[in-house]
Tab-separated table of C-alpha atoms and ligand atoms in Angstrom:
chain	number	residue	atom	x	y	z
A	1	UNK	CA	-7.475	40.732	36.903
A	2	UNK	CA	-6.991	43.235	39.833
A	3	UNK	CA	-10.381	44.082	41.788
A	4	UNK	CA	-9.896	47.365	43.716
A	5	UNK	CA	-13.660	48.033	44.024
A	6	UNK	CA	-14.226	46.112	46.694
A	7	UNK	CA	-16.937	48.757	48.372
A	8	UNK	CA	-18.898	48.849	45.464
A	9	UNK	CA	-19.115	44.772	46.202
A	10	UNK	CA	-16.978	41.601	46.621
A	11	UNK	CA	-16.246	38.285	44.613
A	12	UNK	CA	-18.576	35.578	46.423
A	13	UNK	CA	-16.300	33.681	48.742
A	14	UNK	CA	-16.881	30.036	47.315
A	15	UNK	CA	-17.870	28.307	50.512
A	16	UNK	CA	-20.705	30.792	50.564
A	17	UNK	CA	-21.951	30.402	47.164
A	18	UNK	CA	-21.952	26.647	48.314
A	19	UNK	CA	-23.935	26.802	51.575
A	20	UNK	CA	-26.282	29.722	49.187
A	21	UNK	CA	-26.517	26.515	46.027
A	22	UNK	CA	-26.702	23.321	48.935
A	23	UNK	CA	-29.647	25.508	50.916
A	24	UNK	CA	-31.809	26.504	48.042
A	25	UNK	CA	-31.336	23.110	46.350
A	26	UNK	CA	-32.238	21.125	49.695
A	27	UNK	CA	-34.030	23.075	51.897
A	28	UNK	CA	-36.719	24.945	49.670
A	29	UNK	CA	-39.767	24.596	51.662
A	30	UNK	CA	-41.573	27.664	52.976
A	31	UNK	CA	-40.589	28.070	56.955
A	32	UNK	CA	-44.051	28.941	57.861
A	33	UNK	CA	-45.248	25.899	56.415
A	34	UNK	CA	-46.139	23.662	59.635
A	35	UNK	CA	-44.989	20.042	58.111
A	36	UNK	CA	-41.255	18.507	58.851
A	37	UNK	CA	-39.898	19.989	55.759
A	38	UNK	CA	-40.733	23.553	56.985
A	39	UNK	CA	-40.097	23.135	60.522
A	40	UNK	CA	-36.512	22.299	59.124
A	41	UNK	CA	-36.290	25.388	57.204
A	42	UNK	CA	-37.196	27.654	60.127
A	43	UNK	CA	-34.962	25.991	61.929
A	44	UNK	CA	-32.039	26.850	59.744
A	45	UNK	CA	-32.932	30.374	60.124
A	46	UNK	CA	-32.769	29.866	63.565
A	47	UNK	CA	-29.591	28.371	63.920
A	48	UNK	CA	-28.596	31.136	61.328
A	49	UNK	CA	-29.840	34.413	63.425
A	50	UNK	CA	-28.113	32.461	66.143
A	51	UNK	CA	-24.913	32.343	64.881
A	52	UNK	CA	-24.939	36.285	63.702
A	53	UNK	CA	-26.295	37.367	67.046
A	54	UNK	CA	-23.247	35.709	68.954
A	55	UNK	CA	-21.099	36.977	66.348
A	56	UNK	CA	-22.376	40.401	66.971
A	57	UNK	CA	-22.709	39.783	70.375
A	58	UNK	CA	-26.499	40.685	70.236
A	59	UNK	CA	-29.866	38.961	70.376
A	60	UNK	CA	-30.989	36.482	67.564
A	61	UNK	CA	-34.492	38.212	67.974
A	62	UNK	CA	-32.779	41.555	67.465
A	63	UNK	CA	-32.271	40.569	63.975
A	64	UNK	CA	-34.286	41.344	60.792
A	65	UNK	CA	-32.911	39.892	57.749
A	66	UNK	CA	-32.997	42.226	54.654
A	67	UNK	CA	-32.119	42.369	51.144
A	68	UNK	CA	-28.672	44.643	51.680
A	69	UNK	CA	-27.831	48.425	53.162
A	70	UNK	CA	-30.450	50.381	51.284
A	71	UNK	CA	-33.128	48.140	52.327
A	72	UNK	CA	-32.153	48.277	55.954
A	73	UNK	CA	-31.449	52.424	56.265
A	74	UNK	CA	-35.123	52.957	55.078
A	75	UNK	CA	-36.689	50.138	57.003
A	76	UNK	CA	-34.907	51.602	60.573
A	77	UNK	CA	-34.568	55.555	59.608
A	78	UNK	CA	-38.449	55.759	58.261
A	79	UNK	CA	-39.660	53.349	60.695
A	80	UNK	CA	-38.101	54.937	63.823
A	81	UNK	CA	-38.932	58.261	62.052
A	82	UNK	CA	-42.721	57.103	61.617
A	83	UNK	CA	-42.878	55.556	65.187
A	84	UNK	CA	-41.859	58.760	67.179
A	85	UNK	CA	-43.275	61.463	65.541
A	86	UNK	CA	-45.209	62.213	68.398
A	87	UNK	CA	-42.425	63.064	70.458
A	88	UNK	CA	-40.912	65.280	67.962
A	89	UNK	CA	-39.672	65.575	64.689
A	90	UNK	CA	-36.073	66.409	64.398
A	91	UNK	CA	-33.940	64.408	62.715
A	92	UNK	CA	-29.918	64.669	62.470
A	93	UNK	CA	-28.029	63.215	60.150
A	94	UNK	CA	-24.314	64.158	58.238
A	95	UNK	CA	-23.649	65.856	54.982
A	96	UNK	CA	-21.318	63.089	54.011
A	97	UNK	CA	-24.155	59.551	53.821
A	98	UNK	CA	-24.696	57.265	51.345
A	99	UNK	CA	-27.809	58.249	49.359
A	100	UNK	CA	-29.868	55.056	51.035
A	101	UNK	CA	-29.804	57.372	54.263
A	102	UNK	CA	-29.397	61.019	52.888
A	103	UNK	CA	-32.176	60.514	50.097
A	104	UNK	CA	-34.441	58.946	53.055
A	105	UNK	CA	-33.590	61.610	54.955
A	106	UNK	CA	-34.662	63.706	52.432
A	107	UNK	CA	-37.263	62.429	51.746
A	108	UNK	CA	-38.410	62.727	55.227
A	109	UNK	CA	-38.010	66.432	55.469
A	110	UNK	CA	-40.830	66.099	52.227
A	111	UNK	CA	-43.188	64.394	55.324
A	112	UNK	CA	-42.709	67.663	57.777
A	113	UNK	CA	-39.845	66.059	59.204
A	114	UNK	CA	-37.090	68.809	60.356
A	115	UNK	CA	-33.391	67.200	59.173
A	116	UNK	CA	-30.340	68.570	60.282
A	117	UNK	CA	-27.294	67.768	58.196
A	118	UNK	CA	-24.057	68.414	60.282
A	119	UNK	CA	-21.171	69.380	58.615
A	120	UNK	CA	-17.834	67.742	58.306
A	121	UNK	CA	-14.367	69.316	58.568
A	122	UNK	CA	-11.554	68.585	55.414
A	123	UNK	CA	-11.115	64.788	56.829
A	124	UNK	CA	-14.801	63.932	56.235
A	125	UNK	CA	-15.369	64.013	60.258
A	126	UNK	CA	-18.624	65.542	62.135
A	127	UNK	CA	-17.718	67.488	64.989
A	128	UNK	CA	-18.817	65.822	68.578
A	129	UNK	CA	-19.681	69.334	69.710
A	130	UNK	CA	-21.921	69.775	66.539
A	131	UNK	CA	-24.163	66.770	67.319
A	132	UNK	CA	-24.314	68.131	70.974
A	133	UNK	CA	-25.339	71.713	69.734
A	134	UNK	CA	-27.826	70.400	67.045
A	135	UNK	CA	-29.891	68.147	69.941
A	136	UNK	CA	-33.440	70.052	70.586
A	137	UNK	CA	-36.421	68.834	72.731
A	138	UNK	CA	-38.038	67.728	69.578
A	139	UNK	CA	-34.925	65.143	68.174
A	140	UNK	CA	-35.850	61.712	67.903
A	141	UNK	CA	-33.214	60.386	65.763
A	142	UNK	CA	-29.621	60.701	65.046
A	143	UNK	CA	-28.703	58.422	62.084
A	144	UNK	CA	-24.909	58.141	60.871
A	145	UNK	CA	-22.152	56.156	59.036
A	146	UNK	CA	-19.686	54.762	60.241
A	147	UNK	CA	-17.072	54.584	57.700
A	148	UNK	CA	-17.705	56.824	54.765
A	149	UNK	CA	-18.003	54.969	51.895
A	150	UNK	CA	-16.314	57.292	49.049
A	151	UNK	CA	-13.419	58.515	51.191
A	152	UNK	CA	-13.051	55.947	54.194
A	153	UNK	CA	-13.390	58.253	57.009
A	154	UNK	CA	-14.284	56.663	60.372
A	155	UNK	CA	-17.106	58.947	61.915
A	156	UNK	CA	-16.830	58.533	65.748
A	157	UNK	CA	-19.727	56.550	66.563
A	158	UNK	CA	-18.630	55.400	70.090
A	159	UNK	CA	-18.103	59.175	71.378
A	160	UNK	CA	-21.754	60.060	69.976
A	161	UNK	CA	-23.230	57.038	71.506
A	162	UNK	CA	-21.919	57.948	74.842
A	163	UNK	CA	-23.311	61.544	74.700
A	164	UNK	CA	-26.933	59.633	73.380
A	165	UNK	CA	-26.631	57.978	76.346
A	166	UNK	CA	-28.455	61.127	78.424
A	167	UNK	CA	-31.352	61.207	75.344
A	168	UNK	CA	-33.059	58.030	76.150
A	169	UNK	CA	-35.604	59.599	73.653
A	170	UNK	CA	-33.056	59.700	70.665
A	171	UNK	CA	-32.545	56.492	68.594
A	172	UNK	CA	-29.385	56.143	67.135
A	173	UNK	CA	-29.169	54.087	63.963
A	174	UNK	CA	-25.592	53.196	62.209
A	175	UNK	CA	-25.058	52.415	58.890
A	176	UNK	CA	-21.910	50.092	59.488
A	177	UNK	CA	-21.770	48.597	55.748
A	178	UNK	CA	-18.556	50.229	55.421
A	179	UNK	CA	-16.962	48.558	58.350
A	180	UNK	CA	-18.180	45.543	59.562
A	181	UNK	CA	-15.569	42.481	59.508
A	182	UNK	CA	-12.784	45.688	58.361
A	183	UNK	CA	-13.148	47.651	61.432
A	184	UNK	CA	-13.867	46.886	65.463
A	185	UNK	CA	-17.731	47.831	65.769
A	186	UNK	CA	-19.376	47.199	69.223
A	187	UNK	CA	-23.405	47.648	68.565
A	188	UNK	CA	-24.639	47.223	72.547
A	189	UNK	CA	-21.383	48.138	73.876
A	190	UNK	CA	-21.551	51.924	72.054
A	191	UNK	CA	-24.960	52.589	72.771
A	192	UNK	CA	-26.396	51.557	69.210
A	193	UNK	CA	-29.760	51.212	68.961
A	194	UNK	CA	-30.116	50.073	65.006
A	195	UNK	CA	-27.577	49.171	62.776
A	196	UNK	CA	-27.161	48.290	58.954
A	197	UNK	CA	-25.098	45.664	57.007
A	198	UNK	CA	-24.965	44.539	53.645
A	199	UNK	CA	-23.539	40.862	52.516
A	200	UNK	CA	-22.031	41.667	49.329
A	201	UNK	CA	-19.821	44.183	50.906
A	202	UNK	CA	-18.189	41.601	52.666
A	203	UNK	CA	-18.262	38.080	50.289
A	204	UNK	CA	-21.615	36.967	50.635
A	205	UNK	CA	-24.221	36.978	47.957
A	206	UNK	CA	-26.261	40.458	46.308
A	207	UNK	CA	-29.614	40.647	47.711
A	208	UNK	CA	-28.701	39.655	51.847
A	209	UNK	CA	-28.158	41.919	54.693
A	210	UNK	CA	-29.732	42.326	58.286
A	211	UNK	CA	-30.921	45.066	59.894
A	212	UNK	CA	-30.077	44.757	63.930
A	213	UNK	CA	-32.906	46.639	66.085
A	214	UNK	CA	-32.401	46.875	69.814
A	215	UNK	CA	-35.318	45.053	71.882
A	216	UNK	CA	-37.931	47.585	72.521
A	217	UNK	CA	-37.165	50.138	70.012
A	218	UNK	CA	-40.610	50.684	68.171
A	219	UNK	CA	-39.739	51.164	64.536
A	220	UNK	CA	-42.734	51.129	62.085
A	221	UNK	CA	-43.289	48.772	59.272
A	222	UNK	CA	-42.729	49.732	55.465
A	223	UNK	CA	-44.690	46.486	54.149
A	224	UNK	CA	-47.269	44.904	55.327
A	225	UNK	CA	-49.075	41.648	54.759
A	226	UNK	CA	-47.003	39.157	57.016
A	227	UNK	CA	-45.361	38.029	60.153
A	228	UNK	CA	-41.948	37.627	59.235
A	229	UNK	CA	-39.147	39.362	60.527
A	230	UNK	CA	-40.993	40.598	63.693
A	231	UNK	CA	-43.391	41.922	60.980
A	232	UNK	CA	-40.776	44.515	59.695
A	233	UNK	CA	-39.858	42.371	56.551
A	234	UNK	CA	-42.749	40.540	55.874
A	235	UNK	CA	-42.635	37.810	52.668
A	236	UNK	CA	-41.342	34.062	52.615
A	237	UNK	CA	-38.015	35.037	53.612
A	238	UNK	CA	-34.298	33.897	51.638
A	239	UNK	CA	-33.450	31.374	53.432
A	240	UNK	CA	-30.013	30.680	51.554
A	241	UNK	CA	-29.440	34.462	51.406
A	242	UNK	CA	-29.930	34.032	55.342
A	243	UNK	CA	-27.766	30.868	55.773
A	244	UNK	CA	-25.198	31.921	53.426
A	245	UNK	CA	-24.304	36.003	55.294
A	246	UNK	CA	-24.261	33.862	58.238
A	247	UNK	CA	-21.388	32.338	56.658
A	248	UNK	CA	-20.017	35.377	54.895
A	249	UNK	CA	-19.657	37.491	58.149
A	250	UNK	CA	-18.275	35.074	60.019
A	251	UNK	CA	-15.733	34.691	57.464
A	252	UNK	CA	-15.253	38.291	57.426
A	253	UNK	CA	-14.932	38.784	60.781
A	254	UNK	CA	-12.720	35.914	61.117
A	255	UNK	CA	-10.442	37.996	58.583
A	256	UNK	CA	-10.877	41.014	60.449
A	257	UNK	CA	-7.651	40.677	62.957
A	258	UNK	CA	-5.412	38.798	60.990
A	259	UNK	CA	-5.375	40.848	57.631
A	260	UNK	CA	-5.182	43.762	59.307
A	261	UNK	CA	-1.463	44.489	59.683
A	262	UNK	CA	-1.856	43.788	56.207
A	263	UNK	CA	-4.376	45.976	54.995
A	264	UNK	CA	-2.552	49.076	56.980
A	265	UNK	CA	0.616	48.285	55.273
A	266	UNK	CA	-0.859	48.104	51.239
A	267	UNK	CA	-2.612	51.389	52.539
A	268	UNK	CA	0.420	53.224	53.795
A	269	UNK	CA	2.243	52.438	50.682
A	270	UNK	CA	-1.007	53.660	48.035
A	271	UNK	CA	-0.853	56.792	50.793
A	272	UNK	CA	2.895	57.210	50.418
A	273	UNK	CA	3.318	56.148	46.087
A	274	UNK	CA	0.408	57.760	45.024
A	275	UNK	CA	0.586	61.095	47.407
A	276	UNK	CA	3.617	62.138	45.459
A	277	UNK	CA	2.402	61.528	41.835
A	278	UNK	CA	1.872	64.449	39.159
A	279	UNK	CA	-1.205	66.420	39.939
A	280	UNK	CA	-2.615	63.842	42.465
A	281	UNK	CA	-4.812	65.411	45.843
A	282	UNK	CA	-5.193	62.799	48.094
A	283	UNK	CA	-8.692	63.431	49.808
A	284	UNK	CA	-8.667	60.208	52.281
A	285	UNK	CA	-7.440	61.140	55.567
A	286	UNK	CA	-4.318	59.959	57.077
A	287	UNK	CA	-5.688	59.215	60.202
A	288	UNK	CA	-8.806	58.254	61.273
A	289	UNK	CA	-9.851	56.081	58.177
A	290	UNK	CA	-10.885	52.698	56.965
A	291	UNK	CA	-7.238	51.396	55.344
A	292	UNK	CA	-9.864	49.251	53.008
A	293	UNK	CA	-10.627	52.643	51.170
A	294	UNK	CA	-8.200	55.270	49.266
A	295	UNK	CA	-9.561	57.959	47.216
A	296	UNK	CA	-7.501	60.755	45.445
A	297	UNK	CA	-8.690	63.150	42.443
A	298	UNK	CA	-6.603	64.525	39.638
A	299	UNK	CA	-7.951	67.335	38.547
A	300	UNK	CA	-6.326	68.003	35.335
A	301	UNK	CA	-7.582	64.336	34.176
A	302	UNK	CA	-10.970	63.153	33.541
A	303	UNK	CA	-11.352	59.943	35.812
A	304	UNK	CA	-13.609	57.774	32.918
A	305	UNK	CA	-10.471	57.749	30.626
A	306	UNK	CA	-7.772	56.841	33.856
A	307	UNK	CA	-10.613	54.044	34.676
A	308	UNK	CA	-10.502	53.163	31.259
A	309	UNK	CA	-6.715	53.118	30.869
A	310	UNK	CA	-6.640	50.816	33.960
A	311	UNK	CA	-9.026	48.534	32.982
A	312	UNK	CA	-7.190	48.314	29.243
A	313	UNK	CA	-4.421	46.397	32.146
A	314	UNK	CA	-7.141	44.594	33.763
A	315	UNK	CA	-7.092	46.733	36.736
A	316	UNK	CA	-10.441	47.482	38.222
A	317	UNK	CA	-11.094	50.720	40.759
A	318	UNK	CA	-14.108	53.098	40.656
A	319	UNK	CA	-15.026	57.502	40.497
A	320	UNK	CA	-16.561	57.232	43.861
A	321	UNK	CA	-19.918	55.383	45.354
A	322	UNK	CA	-21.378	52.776	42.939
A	323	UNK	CA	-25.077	53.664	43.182
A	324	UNK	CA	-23.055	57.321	42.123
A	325	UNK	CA	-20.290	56.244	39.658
A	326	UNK	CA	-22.163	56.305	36.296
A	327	UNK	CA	-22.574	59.999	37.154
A	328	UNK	CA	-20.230	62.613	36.461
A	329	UNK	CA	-20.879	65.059	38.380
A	330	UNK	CA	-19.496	66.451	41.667
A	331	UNK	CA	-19.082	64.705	44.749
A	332	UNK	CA	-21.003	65.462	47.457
A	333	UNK	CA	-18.945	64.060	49.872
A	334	UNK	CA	-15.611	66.074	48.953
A	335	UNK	CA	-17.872	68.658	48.636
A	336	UNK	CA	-18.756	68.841	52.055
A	337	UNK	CA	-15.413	68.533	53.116
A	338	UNK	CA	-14.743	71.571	51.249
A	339	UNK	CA	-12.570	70.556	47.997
A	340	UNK	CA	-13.408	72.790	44.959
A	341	UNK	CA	-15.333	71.840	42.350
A	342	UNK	CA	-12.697	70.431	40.203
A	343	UNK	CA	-11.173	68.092	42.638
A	344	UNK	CA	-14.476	66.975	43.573
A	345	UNK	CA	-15.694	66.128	40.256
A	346	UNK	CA	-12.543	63.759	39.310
A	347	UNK	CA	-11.863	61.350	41.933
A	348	UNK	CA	-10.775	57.857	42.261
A	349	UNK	CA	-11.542	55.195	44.717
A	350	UNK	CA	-9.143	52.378	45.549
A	351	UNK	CA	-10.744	49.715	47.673
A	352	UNK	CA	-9.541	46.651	48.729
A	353	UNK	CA	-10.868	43.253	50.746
A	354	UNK	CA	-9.015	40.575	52.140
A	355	UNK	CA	-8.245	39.208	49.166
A	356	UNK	CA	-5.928	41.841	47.858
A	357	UNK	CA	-1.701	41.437	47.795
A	358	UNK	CA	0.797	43.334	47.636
A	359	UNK	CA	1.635	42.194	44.315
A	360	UNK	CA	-1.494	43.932	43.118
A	361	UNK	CA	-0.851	47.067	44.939
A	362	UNK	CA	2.607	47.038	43.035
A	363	UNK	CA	1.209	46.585	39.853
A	364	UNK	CA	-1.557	49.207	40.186
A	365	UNK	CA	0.558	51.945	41.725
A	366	UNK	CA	2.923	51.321	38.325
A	367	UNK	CA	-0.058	51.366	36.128
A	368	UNK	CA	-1.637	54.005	37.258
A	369	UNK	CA	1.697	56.364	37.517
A	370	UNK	CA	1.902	55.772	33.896
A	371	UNK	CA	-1.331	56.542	32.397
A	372	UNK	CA	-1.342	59.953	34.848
A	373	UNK	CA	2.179	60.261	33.096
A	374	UNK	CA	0.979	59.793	30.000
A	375	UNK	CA	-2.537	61.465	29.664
A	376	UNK	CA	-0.805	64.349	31.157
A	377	UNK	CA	1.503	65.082	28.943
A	378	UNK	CA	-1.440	64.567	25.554
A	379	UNK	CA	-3.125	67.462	28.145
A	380	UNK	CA	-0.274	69.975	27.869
B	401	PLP	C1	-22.191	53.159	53.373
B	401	PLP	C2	-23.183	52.426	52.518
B	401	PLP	N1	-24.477	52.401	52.891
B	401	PLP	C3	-25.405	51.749	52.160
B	401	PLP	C4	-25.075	51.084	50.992
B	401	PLP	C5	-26.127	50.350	50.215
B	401	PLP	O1	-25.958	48.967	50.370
B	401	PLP	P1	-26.640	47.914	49.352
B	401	PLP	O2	-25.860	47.984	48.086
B	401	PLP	O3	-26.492	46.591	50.047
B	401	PLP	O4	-28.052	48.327	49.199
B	401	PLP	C6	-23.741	51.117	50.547
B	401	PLP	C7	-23.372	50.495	49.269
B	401	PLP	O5	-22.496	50.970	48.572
B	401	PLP	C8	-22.777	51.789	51.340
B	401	PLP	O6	-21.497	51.839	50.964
């Protein structure tokens, strides 16, 4: 089999799955319960938040474990959203985010909330100067990606943490599901004041993430009925879910620097083979993206029979976002970057982890010149 939908989700990495099996088998009690056997579980989450907050070079009680990305974007955008509406209610977002954060943000706008939606040029980038412009008195929120999960761009999320900088008043939550353990990410360092990540993006288990929210940012709760997670995820929490994406990011992040080099080159070459096939736009950028995602449309072809083609060879890649795939329609991130209707309506996402070789690139880049080959010419 070769996997190339690695953002839609990973394989487990196997020492994950065992610390997941090994926790809930032997350490089931209920933290909050105040005998030995739950004083040990609480202090496995402990040791657990510790381990992610040095990895992320945060606090452990900056953490809020969570059940993935979607989770996490409405926890931080609707409870930020919720906390400050005093102050104002301008939000600005990008045309280009997953629906977890567009759909809240629309959402939002249902609650009186004013959203701004900047737009992005052909690369999938915002404009600095458009986030500048679209600050009023009444923002309270700027909420972005930082690599775009259907074409790979790499929004810069340093540059518009430096201008937030002079808006002490503006939170700025990141959705970094995209990028964490692929690309460098610096949370304190760029001014980031909540910040999303999802464990099966990166070889931990479905059904784990964490949700990092700076100390003293006053973010709302969703749920109710519990203490947990500083209140903002209340319910016995997962303690092998938590254990085990301790594991899986530092794994990933482990990764991060030496499969690099690697990554780049098995990118360059999709960029290079698949740029010059028959009919093929390529709609990832060449600069400026994550080399763990390549997307391209063929127009002419309907992408559920090249999918299906490829996975008659066991070859496994995806239309575009997963929560999207099953529908056909248009994107609406190549939208926004202005492709035409066609184009956007019949792409292809490549995406690879650290698992992937070159061998696989090889074969898929054969494979798929073929079928385009072929279903062309039953077209004509
Ligand atoms: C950029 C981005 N944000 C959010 C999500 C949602 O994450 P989860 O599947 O963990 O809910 C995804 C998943 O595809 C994503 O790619």
């Amino acid at each position: 089999m070769i996997y190339l939908d690695n953002s839609a989700t990973t394989t487990v990495e196997p020492s994950v799955l065992e610390s997941y099996t090994s926790v809930a088998t032997n350490l089931f009690a209920n933290p909050s319960s105040i005998h030995g056997l739950g004083s040990e579980v609480e202090a496995m989450i402990f040791t657990a938040k510790t381990q992610i907050a040095t990895l992320l070079d945060i606090h452990s009680d900056e953490i809020i474990m969570t059940s993935g990305g979607t989770e996490g974007n409405n926890i931080a955008i609707k409870g930020i959203a919720h906390a400050r509406k005093r102050r104002g209610n301008h939000i600005i977002t990008t045309m280009v985010e997953h629906p977890s954060v567009y759909e809240t943000c629309v959402h939002l706008e249902e609650e009186g909330f004013k959203v701004t939606y900047l737009p992005v040029d052909a690369s999938g980038r915002i404009r600095i100067e458009d986030v500048e412009q679209a600050l009023t008195d009444e923002t309270i929120l700027v909420t972005m990606m930082h690599v775009n999960n259907e074409i790979g761009t790499i929004q810069p999320i340093e540059q518009v943490g430096n201008i937030l900088k002079n808006y002490p008043g503006i939170a700025f939550h990141v959705d970094a599901i995209q990028s964490i353990g692929k690309i460098p990410l610096q949370m304190k360092r760029w001014n980031i004041d909540s910040c999303t990540l999802s464990g099966h993006k990166i070889h931990g288990m479905k059904g784990t993430g964490m949700l990092y929210i700076r100390k003293g940012l006053h973010v709302l709760p969703l749920f109710h009925g519990g203490n947990q997670e500083l209140g903002l995820r209340p319910g016995t929490e997962h303690v092998p879910g938590i254990v085990s994406f301790a594991r899986a990011l530092r794994l990933a992040l482990d990764q991060q620097s030496t499969v690099r080099e690697k990554i780049e080159r098995l990118h360059d070459k999709l960029y290079q083979r698949v740029e010059v096939m028959q009919g093929v736009h390529v709609n990832s950028p060449s600069e400026g993206c994550s080399p763990y995602i390549f997307h391209f449309s063929v127009p002419q072809l309907k992408p559920e029979v090249l999918i299906h083609m490829l996975g008659e060879k066991d070859i496994y890649v995806s239309t575009k976002s997963a929560c999207a795939s099953k529908s056909m329609e248009e994107s609406r991130v190549l939208r926004a970057c202005g492709s035409e209707k066609e184009r956007a309506s019949t792409g292809i996402r490549v995406s690879m982890s650290y698992e992937t070789t070159e061998e696989e690139i090889d074969v898929f880049i054969q494979a798929l010149d073929k079928a385009i080959t072929q279903l062309s010419k039953v077209m004509r």
